[in-house]
């Protein structure tokens, strides 16, 4: 197979990641939004460890996915901010590995989404104001993130690492 040019491969990777993220979010839409989220698309947050194209890919995918959010435009903005911060941190820590797996980088979606989306949900949920409301919302979001990132994300990482698919594409 002929290698793609670097710019073309980057654009194709980003576009595919965005499309897959949005499609997976909508595929399990009832679970993708709310106080406790099991957004299976968050498994893709391991991808910045393989390619920098995952950063804009995840951001655009999040924008598209959050168009359907019950929290409206604020979720498009804050969800994307959380996603970009997590993707950048994941990319920056990709080489810190435990037994050849960047386990530390898997935590950033949990941290950023837990804090940012937890605060957002607290603001929009009646009776959730204050520190207890924040911790309740943040914990619910973080729980879903940690389950998805350390199960599905872990499995995705192992599969991609073994396949060397991103190396074959010229990244």
PDB file of C-alpha atoms in Angstrom:
ATOM      1  CA  UNK A   1       0.000   0.000   0.000  1.00  0.00           C
ATOM      2  CA  UNK A   2       1.341   3.402  -0.967  1.00  0.00           C
ATOM      3  CA  UNK A   3       1.827   5.830   1.928  1.00  0.00           C
ATOM      4  CA  UNK A   4      -0.363   8.924   2.030  1.00  0.00           C
ATOM      5  CA  UNK A   5       1.221  12.350   2.135  1.00  0.00           C
ATOM      6  CA  UNK A   6       1.577  13.647   5.695  1.00  0.00           C
ATOM      7  CA  UNK A   7      -1.037  16.438   5.325  1.00  0.00           C
ATOM      8  CA  UNK A   8      -3.545  14.120   3.671  1.00  0.00           C
ATOM      9  CA  UNK A   9      -3.083  11.404   6.295  1.00  0.00           C
ATOM     10  CA  UNK A  10      -3.527  13.981   9.091  1.00  0.00           C
ATOM     11  CA  UNK A  11      -6.739  15.349   7.579  1.00  0.00           C
ATOM     12  CA  UNK A  12      -8.180  11.889   6.905  1.00  0.00           C
ATOM     13  CA  UNK A  13      -7.334  10.704  10.419  1.00  0.00           C
ATOM     14  CA  UNK A  14      -8.907  13.793  12.021  1.00  0.00           C
ATOM     15  CA  UNK A  15     -12.048  13.481   9.892  1.00  0.00           C
ATOM     16  CA  UNK A  16     -12.466   9.765  10.610  1.00  0.00           C
ATOM     17  CA  UNK A  17     -11.961  10.269  14.332  1.00  0.00           C
ATOM     18  CA  UNK A  18     -14.528  13.095  14.350  1.00  0.00           C
ATOM     19  CA  UNK A  19     -17.074  11.001  12.455  1.00  0.00           C
ATOM     20  CA  UNK A  20     -16.577   7.918  14.614  1.00  0.00           C
ATOM     21  CA  UNK A  21     -16.747   9.935  17.838  1.00  0.00           C
ATOM     22  CA  UNK A  22     -20.015  11.620  16.837  1.00  0.00           C
ATOM     23  CA  UNK A  23     -21.542   8.372  15.535  1.00  0.00           C
ATOM     24  CA  UNK A  24     -20.667   6.424  18.698  1.00  0.00           C
ATOM     25  CA  UNK A  25     -22.043   9.210  20.894  1.00  0.00           C
ATOM     26  CA  UNK A  26     -25.363   9.223  19.040  1.00  0.00           C
ATOM     27  CA  UNK A  27     -25.481   5.406  18.904  1.00  0.00           C
ATOM     28  CA  UNK A  28     -25.905   5.297  22.677  1.00  0.00           C
ATOM     29  CA  UNK A  29     -27.422   8.770  23.045  1.00  0.00           C
ATOM     30  CA  UNK A  30     -29.423   8.160  26.210  1.00  0.00           C
ATOM     31  CA  UNK A  31     -26.214   7.098  27.969  1.00  0.00           C
ATOM     32  CA  UNK A  32     -24.083   9.827  26.374  1.00  0.00           C
ATOM     33  CA  UNK A  33     -25.746  12.755  28.111  1.00  0.00           C
ATOM     34  CA  UNK A  34     -26.759  13.367  31.686  1.00  0.00           C
ATOM     35  CA  UNK A  35     -25.458  13.247  35.228  1.00  0.00           C
ATOM     36  CA  UNK A  36     -23.774   9.847  34.802  1.00  0.00           C
ATOM     37  CA  UNK A  37     -22.471   9.398  31.284  1.00  0.00           C
ATOM     38  CA  UNK A  38     -21.196   6.255  29.641  1.00  0.00           C
ATOM     39  CA  UNK A  39     -20.144   7.845  26.383  1.00  0.00           C
ATOM     40  CA  UNK A  40     -18.454   4.942  24.609  1.00  0.00           C
ATOM     41  CA  UNK A  41     -16.977   7.425  22.143  1.00  0.00           C
ATOM     42  CA  UNK A  42     -14.674   8.522  24.986  1.00  0.00           C
ATOM     43  CA  UNK A  43     -12.684   5.338  24.372  1.00  0.00           C
ATOM     44  CA  UNK A  44     -11.261   7.265  21.410  1.00  0.00           C
ATOM     45  CA  UNK A  45      -9.533   9.635  23.825  1.00  0.00           C
ATOM     46  CA  UNK A  46      -6.524   7.290  23.738  1.00  0.00           C
ATOM     47  CA  UNK A  47      -5.917   8.283  20.109  1.00  0.00           C
ATOM     48  CA  UNK A  48      -3.825  11.421  20.791  1.00  0.00           C
ATOM     49  CA  UNK A  49      -1.199   8.958  22.003  1.00  0.00           C
ATOM     50  CA  UNK A  50      -0.949   7.665  18.452  1.00  0.00           C
ATOM     51  CA  UNK A  51      -1.526  10.724  16.289  1.00  0.00           C
ATOM     52  CA  UNK A  52      -1.741  14.486  16.795  1.00  0.00           C
ATOM     53  CA  UNK A  53      -4.651  14.435  14.305  1.00  0.00           C
ATOM     54  CA  UNK A  54      -6.773  13.013  17.117  1.00  0.00           C
ATOM     55  CA  UNK A  55      -6.787  16.397  18.871  1.00  0.00           C
ATOM     56  CA  UNK A  56      -8.815  18.257  16.212  1.00  0.00           C
ATOM     57  CA  UNK A  57     -10.638  15.015  15.377  1.00  0.00           C
ATOM     58  CA  UNK A  58     -11.914  14.595  18.931  1.00  0.00           C
ATOM     59  CA  UNK A  59     -12.732  18.312  19.196  1.00  0.00           C
ATOM     60  CA  UNK A  60     -14.788  18.333  15.992  1.00  0.00           C
ATOM     61  CA  UNK A  61     -16.434  15.038  16.921  1.00  0.00           C
ATOM     62  CA  UNK A  62     -17.390  16.499  20.299  1.00  0.00           C
ATOM     63  CA  UNK A  63     -18.876  19.603  18.661  1.00  0.00           C
ATOM     64  CA  UNK A  64     -20.966  17.451  16.324  1.00  0.00           C
ATOM     65  CA  UNK A  65     -22.005  15.080  19.118  1.00  0.00           C
ATOM     66  CA  UNK A  66     -22.963  17.870  21.501  1.00  0.00           C
ATOM     67  CA  UNK A  67     -25.317  19.446  18.981  1.00  0.00           C
ATOM     68  CA  UNK A  68     -27.749  16.843  20.304  1.00  0.00           C
ATOM     69  CA  UNK A  69     -27.038  17.620  23.959  1.00  0.00           C
ATOM     70  CA  UNK A  70     -29.936  18.548  26.236  1.00  0.00           C
ATOM     71  CA  UNK A  71     -27.673  21.269  27.694  1.00  0.00           C
ATOM     72  CA  UNK A  72     -27.565  23.178  24.404  1.00  0.00           C
ATOM     73  CA  UNK A  73     -24.826  25.501  23.113  1.00  0.00           C
ATOM     74  CA  UNK A  74     -23.056  25.693  26.477  1.00  0.00           C
ATOM     75  CA  UNK A  75     -22.338  21.966  26.216  1.00  0.00           C
ATOM     76  CA  UNK A  76     -20.949  22.410  22.728  1.00  0.00           C
ATOM     77  CA  UNK A  77     -18.530  25.011  24.103  1.00  0.00           C
ATOM     78  CA  UNK A  78     -17.622  23.487  27.478  1.00  0.00           C
ATOM     79  CA  UNK A  79     -17.608  19.900  26.221  1.00  0.00           C
ATOM     80  CA  UNK A  80     -15.213  20.861  23.461  1.00  0.00           C
ATOM     81  CA  UNK A  81     -12.953  22.763  25.870  1.00  0.00           C
ATOM     82  CA  UNK A  82     -12.819  19.710  28.166  1.00  0.00           C
ATOM     83  CA  UNK A  83     -12.107  17.434  25.207  1.00  0.00           C
ATOM     84  CA  UNK A  84      -9.304  19.617  23.810  1.00  0.00           C
ATOM     85  CA  UNK A  85      -7.623  19.992  27.219  1.00  0.00           C
ATOM     86  CA  UNK A  86      -7.816  16.231  27.790  1.00  0.00           C
ATOM     87  CA  UNK A  87      -6.520  15.467  24.293  1.00  0.00           C
ATOM     88  CA  UNK A  88      -3.569  17.852  24.690  1.00  0.00           C
ATOM     89  CA  UNK A  89      -2.669  16.390  28.093  1.00  0.00           C
ATOM     90  CA  UNK A  90      -2.999  12.863  26.693  1.00  0.00           C
ATOM     91  CA  UNK A  91      -0.682  13.746  23.808  1.00  0.00           C
ATOM     92  CA  UNK A  92       1.872  15.352  26.134  1.00  0.00           C
ATOM     93  CA  UNK A  93       2.004  12.351  28.497  1.00  0.00           C
ATOM     94  CA  UNK A  94       1.860   9.572  25.889  1.00  0.00           C
ATOM     95  CA  UNK A  95       5.461   8.483  26.540  1.00  0.00           C
ATOM     96  CA  UNK A  96       5.044   8.068  30.303  1.00  0.00           C
ATOM     97  CA  UNK A  97       4.306   4.353  30.433  1.00  0.00           C
ATOM     98  CA  UNK A  98       3.764   1.634  32.983  1.00  0.00           C
ATOM     99  CA  UNK A  99       4.532  -1.788  31.500  1.00  0.00           C
ATOM    100  CA  UNK A 100       4.576  -0.166  28.044  1.00  0.00           C
ATOM    101  CA  UNK A 101       1.065   1.339  28.419  1.00  0.00           C
ATOM    102  CA  UNK A 102       0.469   5.084  28.955  1.00  0.00           C
ATOM    103  CA  UNK A 103      -1.963   4.548  31.850  1.00  0.00           C
ATOM    104  CA  UNK A 104      -1.432   8.095  33.153  1.00  0.00           C
ATOM    105  CA  UNK A 105      -2.628   9.609  29.877  1.00  0.00           C
ATOM    106  CA  UNK A 106      -5.941   7.734  30.191  1.00  0.00           C
ATOM    107  CA  UNK A 107      -6.876   9.774  33.288  1.00  0.00           C
ATOM    108  CA  UNK A 108      -7.084  13.200  31.654  1.00  0.00           C
ATOM    109  CA  UNK A 109     -10.537  12.760  30.053  1.00  0.00           C
ATOM    110  CA  UNK A 110     -11.806  11.740  33.490  1.00  0.00           C
ATOM    111  CA  UNK A 111     -10.290  14.774  35.202  1.00  0.00           C
ATOM    112  CA  UNK A 112     -11.236  17.445  32.666  1.00  0.00           C
ATOM    113  CA  UNK A 113     -14.713  16.108  31.920  1.00  0.00           C
ATOM    114  CA  UNK A 114     -15.402  15.426  35.580  1.00  0.00           C
ATOM    115  CA  UNK A 115     -14.572  19.002  36.564  1.00  0.00           C
ATOM    116  CA  UNK A 116     -15.867  20.955  33.556  1.00  0.00           C
ATOM    117  CA  UNK A 117     -18.927  18.891  32.625  1.00  0.00           C
ATOM    118  CA  UNK A 118     -19.648  18.204  36.292  1.00  0.00           C
ATOM    119  CA  UNK A 119     -19.825  21.976  36.897  1.00  0.00           C
ATOM    120  CA  UNK A 120     -21.995  22.429  33.811  1.00  0.00           C
ATOM    121  CA  UNK A 121     -24.464  19.746  34.894  1.00  0.00           C
ATOM    122  CA  UNK A 122     -24.566  21.199  38.401  1.00  0.00           C
ATOM    123  CA  UNK A 123     -25.535  24.597  36.971  1.00  0.00           C
ATOM    124  CA  UNK A 124     -28.374  23.137  34.912  1.00  0.00           C
ATOM    125  CA  UNK A 125     -29.772  20.643  37.390  1.00  0.00           C
ATOM    126  CA  UNK A 126     -32.346  21.957  39.870  1.00  0.00           C
ATOM    127  CA  UNK A 127     -31.313  21.339  43.459  1.00  0.00           C
ATOM    128  CA  UNK A 128     -27.651  20.649  42.572  1.00  0.00           C
ATOM    129  CA  UNK A 129     -26.175  24.062  43.453  1.00  0.00           C
ATOM    130  CA  UNK A 130     -23.235  24.306  45.820  1.00  0.00           C
ATOM    131  CA  UNK A 131     -20.227  22.195  46.586  1.00  0.00           C
ATOM    132  CA  UNK A 132     -22.220  19.016  47.271  1.00  0.00           C
ATOM    133  CA  UNK A 133     -24.038  19.408  43.951  1.00  0.00           C
ATOM    134  CA  UNK A 134     -20.757  19.937  42.149  1.00  0.00           C
ATOM    135  CA  UNK A 135     -19.132  16.868  43.685  1.00  0.00           C
ATOM    136  CA  UNK A 136     -22.217  14.789  42.944  1.00  0.00           C
ATOM    137  CA  UNK A 137     -22.241  15.871  39.282  1.00  0.00           C
ATOM    138  CA  UNK A 138     -18.470  15.686  38.856  1.00  0.00           C
ATOM    139  CA  UNK A 139     -18.355  12.222  40.411  1.00  0.00           C
ATOM    140  CA  UNK A 140     -21.083  10.937  38.105  1.00  0.00           C
ATOM    141  CA  UNK A 141     -19.324  12.197  35.000  1.00  0.00           C
ATOM    142  CA  UNK A 142     -15.906  11.022  36.212  1.00  0.00           C
ATOM    143  CA  UNK A 143     -17.252   7.546  37.024  1.00  0.00           C
ATOM    144  CA  UNK A 144     -18.512   7.056  33.478  1.00  0.00           C
ATOM    145  CA  UNK A 145     -15.264   8.425  32.036  1.00  0.00           C
ATOM    146  CA  UNK A 146     -12.996   6.232  34.106  1.00  0.00           C
ATOM    147  CA  UNK A 147     -14.991   3.096  33.288  1.00  0.00           C
ATOM    148  CA  UNK A 148     -14.935   3.807  29.545  1.00  0.00           C
ATOM    149  CA  UNK A 149     -11.328   5.020  29.352  1.00  0.00           C
ATOM    150  CA  UNK A 150      -9.842   2.201  31.408  1.00  0.00           C
ATOM    151  CA  UNK A 151     -11.870  -0.573  29.780  1.00  0.00           C
ATOM    152  CA  UNK A 152     -12.793   0.253  26.181  1.00  0.00           C
ATOM    153  CA  UNK A 153      -9.996   2.820  25.817  1.00  0.00           C
ATOM    154  CA  UNK A 154      -7.469   0.365  27.196  1.00  0.00           C
ATOM    155  CA  UNK A 155      -8.629  -2.360  24.803  1.00  0.00           C
ATOM    156  CA  UNK A 156      -8.547   0.071  21.872  1.00  0.00           C
ATOM    157  CA  UNK A 157      -5.032   1.159  22.807  1.00  0.00           C
ATOM    158  CA  UNK A 158      -3.789  -2.442  22.987  1.00  0.00           C
ATOM    159  CA  UNK A 159      -5.372  -3.301  19.629  1.00  0.00           C
ATOM    160  CA  UNK A 160      -3.969  -0.236  17.876  1.00  0.00           C
ATOM    161  CA  UNK A 161      -0.538  -0.675  19.418  1.00  0.00           C
ATOM    162  CA  UNK A 162      -0.363  -4.257  18.152  1.00  0.00           C
ATOM    163  CA  UNK A 163      -1.669  -3.376  14.692  1.00  0.00           C
ATOM    164  CA  UNK A 164       0.716  -0.429  14.190  1.00  0.00           C
ATOM    165  CA  UNK A 165      -2.015   1.101  11.987  1.00  0.00           C
ATOM    166  CA  UNK A 166      -0.907   4.686  12.627  1.00  0.00           C
ATOM    167  CA  UNK A 167       2.697   3.863  11.795  1.00  0.00           C
ATOM    168  CA  UNK A 168       1.532   2.321   8.497  1.00  0.00           C
ATOM    169  CA  UNK A 169      -0.325   5.533   7.610  1.00  0.00           C
ATOM    170  CA  UNK A 170       2.868   7.534   7.885  1.00  0.00           C
ATOM    171  CA  UNK A 171       2.415   9.186  11.276  1.00  0.00           C
TER     172      UNK A 171
END
